[in-house]
Amino acid sequence: MNKLEENDKEEITGKAGILSFPGFPIVIGCIGKNLITLAAISMVSFYDPPLIMIGIVPERYSYDLIKEVQDFSVNIPSTEIIEAVKYCGRVSGRDVEDKFKESGLTQVKPSKISSLLIKECPVNLECKLVKTLDVGGSHVWFIGEVVTAHRRKEYSRSQAFMFWPGEYRYVGDVIKK
């Protein structure tokens, strides 16, 4: 095995978060009129049943709301509402009574859960909490079963964008099919 040249890389142990993987920003709907923007999301199972995992820091207001009601909505935004996405990640629900109103987003009643959906998001997933994982570290992981999904007919993958700590980016070109 080759050793790294002394000037090839720098040691950043304890600061790995600055190099974290890019993620797709999502807006989580909770009970009431609270929303939180996250990029800590992963598919756990694509089917039988479909499961999605979101990570939330326990000090966040949304953490207790999800634990209380045992469900959440996953709302996948497009670039058209990026300012609202940023707002929902920057402002705490403890400080704002209605994040829908303050961010300019429209609430939609879900069909199978109690947490609201966002009309402006082209994809909405209704999730029932099935497991909570606390493995240490900064985030606790909520695994939700996707009990129903909604997609706007004209939604295109080209409308998706990504979050890399400190910046939002467009998703790039197809490399290979």
PDB file of C-alpha atoms in Angstrom:
ATOM      1  CA  MET A   1       0.000   0.000   0.000  1.00  0.00           C
ATOM      2  CA  ASN A   2       1.322   3.430  -0.932  1.00  0.00           C
ATOM      3  CA  LYS A   3       1.710   6.148   1.669  1.00  0.00           C
ATOM      4  CA  LEU A   4       0.247   9.563   1.021  1.00  0.00           C
ATOM      5  CA  GLU A   5       2.748  12.182   0.135  1.00  0.00           C
ATOM      6  CA  GLU A   6       3.090  14.663   2.971  1.00  0.00           C
ATOM      7  CA  ASN A   7       1.423  17.496   1.044  1.00  0.00           C
ATOM      8  CA  ASP A   8      -1.300  15.419  -0.654  1.00  0.00           C
ATOM      9  CA  LYS A   9      -3.917  15.694   2.077  1.00  0.00           C
ATOM     10  CA  GLU A  10      -4.476  17.415   5.388  1.00  0.00           C
ATOM     11  CA  GLU A  11      -5.671  15.802   8.600  1.00  0.00           C
ATOM     12  CA  ILE A  12      -9.192  16.997   9.494  1.00  0.00           C
ATOM     13  CA  THR A  13     -10.305  14.403  12.027  1.00  0.00           C
ATOM     14  CA  GLY A  14     -13.188  15.834  14.043  1.00  0.00           C
ATOM     15  CA  LYS A  15     -14.196  18.094  11.145  1.00  0.00           C
ATOM     16  CA  ALA A  16     -15.453  15.424   8.735  1.00  0.00           C
ATOM     17  CA  GLY A  17     -18.809  17.199   8.483  1.00  0.00           C
ATOM     18  CA  ILE A  18     -17.272  19.811   6.201  1.00  0.00           C
ATOM     19  CA  LEU A  19     -16.559  17.052   3.707  1.00  0.00           C
ATOM     20  CA  SER A  20     -19.881  15.289   4.098  1.00  0.00           C
ATOM     21  CA  PHE A  21     -21.553  13.777   1.096  1.00  0.00           C
ATOM     22  CA  PRO A  22     -23.871  15.960  -0.921  1.00  0.00           C
ATOM     23  CA  GLY A  23     -27.531  15.219  -0.313  1.00  0.00           C
ATOM     24  CA  PHE A  24     -30.896  16.047  -1.688  1.00  0.00           C
ATOM     25  CA  PRO A  25     -32.592  18.679   0.427  1.00  0.00           C
ATOM     26  CA  ILE A  26     -36.032  17.652   1.584  1.00  0.00           C
ATOM     27  CA  VAL A  27     -38.577  19.485   3.657  1.00  0.00           C
ATOM     28  CA  ILE A  28     -40.118  17.422   6.419  1.00  0.00           C
ATOM     29  CA  GLY A  29     -43.667  18.187   7.456  1.00  0.00           C
ATOM     30  CA  CYS A  30     -44.544  17.614  11.097  1.00  0.00           C
ATOM     31  CA  ILE A  31     -47.741  17.879  13.086  1.00  0.00           C
ATOM     32  CA  GLY A  32     -49.114  21.411  13.136  1.00  0.00           C
ATOM     33  CA  LYS A  33     -47.592  23.914  10.777  1.00  0.00           C
ATOM     34  CA  ASN A  34     -43.937  23.081  11.332  1.00  0.00           C
ATOM     35  CA  LEU A  35     -41.444  22.297   8.568  1.00  0.00           C
ATOM     36  CA  ILE A  36     -37.729  21.466   8.695  1.00  0.00           C
ATOM     37  CA  THR A  37     -35.247  21.222   5.843  1.00  0.00           C
ATOM     38  CA  LEU A  38     -32.883  18.255   5.968  1.00  0.00           C
ATOM     39  CA  ALA A  39     -30.280  16.654   3.734  1.00  0.00           C
ATOM     40  CA  ALA A  40     -29.791  13.625   6.005  1.00  0.00           C
ATOM     41  CA  ILE A  41     -31.978  11.128   4.159  1.00  0.00           C
ATOM     42  CA  SER A  42     -31.609   7.634   2.767  1.00  0.00           C
ATOM     43  CA  MET A  43     -33.759   4.898   1.303  1.00  0.00           C
ATOM     44  CA  VAL A  44     -33.690   1.855   3.561  1.00  0.00           C
ATOM     45  CA  SER A  45     -35.952  -0.327   1.400  1.00  0.00           C
ATOM     46  CA  PHE A  46     -37.385   0.464  -2.024  1.00  0.00           C
ATOM     47  CA  TYR A  47     -40.366  -1.917  -1.600  1.00  0.00           C
ATOM     48  CA  ASP A  48     -41.979  -4.575   0.616  1.00  0.00           C
ATOM     49  CA  PRO A  49     -42.345  -2.161   2.441  1.00  0.00           C
ATOM     50  CA  PRO A  50     -40.772   1.060   1.143  1.00  0.00           C
ATOM     51  CA  LEU A  51     -38.788   2.608   4.006  1.00  0.00           C
ATOM     52  CA  ILE A  52     -37.068   5.963   4.216  1.00  0.00           C
ATOM     53  CA  MET A  53     -34.677   7.192   6.911  1.00  0.00           C
ATOM     54  CA  ILE A  54     -34.224  10.803   7.999  1.00  0.00           C
ATOM     55  CA  GLY A  55     -31.710  12.143  10.507  1.00  0.00           C
ATOM     56  CA  ILE A  56     -32.578  14.927  12.935  1.00  0.00           C
ATOM     57  CA  VAL A  57     -30.538  16.473  15.717  1.00  0.00           C
ATOM     58  CA  PRO A  58     -32.486  15.834  18.969  1.00  0.00           C
ATOM     59  CA  GLU A  59     -32.387  19.512  19.974  1.00  0.00           C
ATOM     60  CA  ARG A  60     -34.466  20.467  16.939  1.00  0.00           C
ATOM     61  CA  TYR A  61     -38.130  21.308  17.510  1.00  0.00           C
ATOM     62  CA  SER A  62     -39.244  18.797  14.839  1.00  0.00           C
ATOM     63  CA  TYR A  63     -37.573  15.917  16.678  1.00  0.00           C
ATOM     64  CA  ASP A  64     -40.114  15.968  19.529  1.00  0.00           C
ATOM     65  CA  LEU A  65     -43.033  16.533  17.131  1.00  0.00           C
ATOM     66  CA  ILE A  66     -42.209  13.410  15.122  1.00  0.00           C
ATOM     67  CA  LYS A  67     -41.766  11.338  18.266  1.00  0.00           C
ATOM     68  CA  GLU A  68     -45.123  12.596  19.553  1.00  0.00           C
ATOM     69  CA  VAL A  69     -47.258  12.000  16.467  1.00  0.00           C
ATOM     70  CA  GLN A  70     -45.341   9.006  15.006  1.00  0.00           C
ATOM     71  CA  ASP A  71     -45.463  10.212  11.401  1.00  0.00           C
ATOM     72  CA  PHE A  72     -43.915  12.776   9.045  1.00  0.00           C
ATOM     73  CA  SER A  73     -44.125  13.877   5.437  1.00  0.00           C
ATOM     74  CA  VAL A  74     -41.172  13.996   3.079  1.00  0.00           C
ATOM     75  CA  ASN A  75     -41.565  16.792   0.545  1.00  0.00           C
ATOM     76  CA  ILE A  76     -39.063  16.886  -2.305  1.00  0.00           C
ATOM     77  CA  PRO A  77     -38.702  20.467  -3.549  1.00  0.00           C
ATOM     78  CA  SER A  78     -37.739  21.843  -6.938  1.00  0.00           C
ATOM     79  CA  THR A  79     -35.452  24.797  -7.562  1.00  0.00           C
ATOM     80  CA  GLU A  80     -38.462  27.123  -7.899  1.00  0.00           C
ATOM     81  CA  ILE A  81     -38.897  27.221  -4.100  1.00  0.00           C
ATOM     82  CA  ILE A  82     -35.266  27.266  -2.976  1.00  0.00           C
ATOM     83  CA  GLU A  83     -35.738  30.393  -0.824  1.00  0.00           C
ATOM     84  CA  ALA A  84     -38.543  28.676   1.114  1.00  0.00           C
ATOM     85  CA  VAL A  85     -36.357  25.568   1.498  1.00  0.00           C
ATOM     86  CA  LYS A  86     -33.566  27.700   2.946  1.00  0.00           C
ATOM     87  CA  TYR A  87     -36.016  29.477   5.271  1.00  0.00           C
ATOM     88  CA  CYS A  88     -37.396  26.201   6.672  1.00  0.00           C
ATOM     89  CA  GLY A  89     -33.878  25.041   7.471  1.00  0.00           C
ATOM     90  CA  ARG A  90     -32.769  28.305   9.023  1.00  0.00           C
ATOM     91  CA  VAL A  91     -35.734  29.235  11.249  1.00  0.00           C
ATOM     92  CA  SER A  92     -36.880  27.097  14.176  1.00  0.00           C
ATOM     93  CA  GLY A  93     -40.521  26.140  14.640  1.00  0.00           C
ATOM     94  CA  ARG A  94     -40.080  27.188  18.283  1.00  0.00           C
ATOM     95  CA  ASP A  95     -39.815  30.778  17.047  1.00  0.00           C
ATOM     96  CA  VAL A  96     -42.486  30.765  14.316  1.00  0.00           C
ATOM     97  CA  GLU A  97     -46.076  29.626  14.760  1.00  0.00           C
ATOM     98  CA  ASP A  98     -46.756  28.901  11.066  1.00  0.00           C
ATOM     99  CA  LYS A  99     -43.799  28.093   8.809  1.00  0.00           C
ATOM    100  CA  PHE A 100     -46.133  27.564   5.856  1.00  0.00           C
ATOM    101  CA  LYS A 101     -47.340  31.156   6.052  1.00  0.00           C
ATOM    102  CA  GLU A 102     -43.916  32.648   6.777  1.00  0.00           C
ATOM    103  CA  SER A 103     -42.205  30.728   3.947  1.00  0.00           C
ATOM    104  CA  GLY A 104     -44.983  31.284   1.403  1.00  0.00           C
ATOM    105  CA  LEU A 105     -45.728  27.576   1.056  1.00  0.00           C
ATOM    106  CA  THR A 106     -49.200  26.046   0.799  1.00  0.00           C
ATOM    107  CA  GLN A 107     -50.326  23.309   3.160  1.00  0.00           C
ATOM    108  CA  VAL A 108     -52.062  20.223   1.791  1.00  0.00           C
ATOM    109  CA  LYS A 109     -54.020  17.751   3.883  1.00  0.00           C
ATOM    110  CA  PRO A 110     -52.488  14.251   3.738  1.00  0.00           C
ATOM    111  CA  SER A 111     -54.560  11.143   3.088  1.00  0.00           C
ATOM    112  CA  LYS A 112     -53.004   8.654   5.551  1.00  0.00           C
ATOM    113  CA  ILE A 113     -51.002  10.590   8.164  1.00  0.00           C
ATOM    114  CA  SER A 114     -51.479  13.711  10.290  1.00  0.00           C
ATOM    115  CA  SER A 115     -48.409  15.731   9.190  1.00  0.00           C
ATOM    116  CA  LEU A 116     -49.126  18.225   6.422  1.00  0.00           C
ATOM    117  CA  LEU A 117     -47.776  18.095   2.849  1.00  0.00           C
ATOM    118  CA  ILE A 118     -46.425  20.981   0.751  1.00  0.00           C
ATOM    119  CA  LYS A 119     -48.333  21.824  -2.450  1.00  0.00           C
ATOM    120  CA  GLU A 120     -45.356  23.457  -4.161  1.00  0.00           C
ATOM    121  CA  CYS A 121     -43.221  20.307  -3.839  1.00  0.00           C
ATOM    122  CA  PRO A 122     -43.588  18.049  -6.886  1.00  0.00           C
ATOM    123  CA  VAL A 123     -43.103  14.894  -4.782  1.00  0.00           C
ATOM    124  CA  ASN A 124     -44.720  14.185  -1.388  1.00  0.00           C
ATOM    125  CA  LEU A 125     -44.308  11.018   0.673  1.00  0.00           C
ATOM    126  CA  GLU A 126     -46.546  10.213   3.633  1.00  0.00           C
ATOM    127  CA  CYS A 127     -44.565   8.205   6.206  1.00  0.00           C
ATOM    128  CA  LYS A 128     -45.520   6.392   9.401  1.00  0.00           C
ATOM    129  CA  LEU A 129     -42.714   6.078  11.925  1.00  0.00           C
ATOM    130  CA  VAL A 130     -41.676   2.433  12.365  1.00  0.00           C
ATOM    131  CA  LYS A 131     -38.340   2.737  14.176  1.00  0.00           C
ATOM    132  CA  THR A 132     -36.077   5.254  15.869  1.00  0.00           C
ATOM    133  CA  LEU A 133     -32.317   4.628  15.865  1.00  0.00           C
ATOM    134  CA  ASP A 134     -29.910   6.421  18.158  1.00  0.00           C
ATOM    135  CA  VAL A 135     -26.441   5.138  17.360  1.00  0.00           C
ATOM    136  CA  GLY A 136     -24.633   8.077  18.940  1.00  0.00           C
ATOM    137  CA  GLY A 137     -23.340  11.079  17.117  1.00  0.00           C
ATOM    138  CA  SER A 138     -25.196  14.226  16.176  1.00  0.00           C
ATOM    139  CA  HIS A 139     -28.367  12.779  14.625  1.00  0.00           C
ATOM    140  CA  VAL A 140     -31.100  10.358  15.640  1.00  0.00           C
ATOM    141  CA  TRP A 141     -32.527   8.413  12.716  1.00  0.00           C
ATOM    142  CA  PHE A 142     -36.244   8.040  12.108  1.00  0.00           C
ATOM    143  CA  ILE A 143     -37.269   5.219   9.768  1.00  0.00           C
ATOM    144  CA  GLY A 144     -40.655   5.724   8.203  1.00  0.00           C
ATOM    145  CA  GLU A 145     -42.743   3.447   6.044  1.00  0.00           C
ATOM    146  CA  VAL A 146     -43.942   5.275   2.945  1.00  0.00           C
ATOM    147  CA  VAL A 147     -47.688   4.603   3.151  1.00  0.00           C
ATOM    148  CA  THR A 148     -48.548   6.683   0.102  1.00  0.00           C
ATOM    149  CA  ALA A 149     -46.693   8.833  -2.417  1.00  0.00           C
ATOM    150  CA  HIS A 150     -47.758  11.684  -4.681  1.00  0.00           C
ATOM    151  CA  ARG A 151     -45.918  13.029  -7.731  1.00  0.00           C
ATOM    152  CA  ARG A 152     -46.853  15.920  -9.959  1.00  0.00           C
ATOM    153  CA  LYS A 153     -47.281  14.539 -13.484  1.00  0.00           C
ATOM    154  CA  GLU A 154     -44.981  17.092 -15.100  1.00  0.00           C
ATOM    155  CA  TYR A 155     -42.151  16.596 -12.572  1.00  0.00           C
ATOM    156  CA  SER A 156     -38.752  16.087 -14.168  1.00  0.00           C
ATOM    157  CA  ARG A 157     -35.487  15.000 -12.581  1.00  0.00           C
ATOM    158  CA  SER A 158     -33.928  18.120 -14.098  1.00  0.00           C
ATOM    159  CA  GLN A 159     -35.823  20.151 -11.457  1.00  0.00           C
ATOM    160  CA  ALA A 160     -33.949  18.425  -8.610  1.00  0.00           C
ATOM    161  CA  PHE A 161     -31.081  20.043  -6.755  1.00  0.00           C
ATOM    162  CA  MET A 162     -28.559  19.047  -4.111  1.00  0.00           C
ATOM    163  CA  PHE A 163     -27.135  20.462  -0.918  1.00  0.00           C
ATOM    164  CA  TRP A 164     -23.443  20.323  -0.161  1.00  0.00           C
ATOM    165  CA  PRO A 165     -22.646  21.938   3.204  1.00  0.00           C
ATOM    166  CA  GLY A 166     -22.931  25.665   2.679  1.00  0.00           C
ATOM    167  CA  GLU A 167     -24.304  25.621  -0.885  1.00  0.00           C
ATOM    168  CA  TYR A 168     -27.060  24.366  -3.162  1.00  0.00           C
ATOM    169  CA  ARG A 169     -26.128  22.849  -6.539  1.00  0.00           C
ATOM    170  CA  TYR A 170     -27.890  21.567  -9.621  1.00  0.00           C
ATOM    171  CA  VAL A 171     -27.755  17.843 -10.238  1.00  0.00           C
ATOM    172  CA  GLY A 172     -25.275  17.147 -13.048  1.00  0.00           C
ATOM    173  CA  ASP A 173     -25.444  15.400 -16.382  1.00  0.00           C
ATOM    174  CA  VAL A 174     -26.072  11.701 -16.841  1.00  0.00           C
ATOM    175  CA  ILE A 175     -22.661   9.995 -16.924  1.00  0.00           C
ATOM    176  CA  LYS A 176     -23.822   6.572 -18.062  1.00  0.00           C
ATOM    177  CA  LYS A 177     -27.099   4.692 -18.429  1.00  0.00           C
TER     178      LYS A 177
END
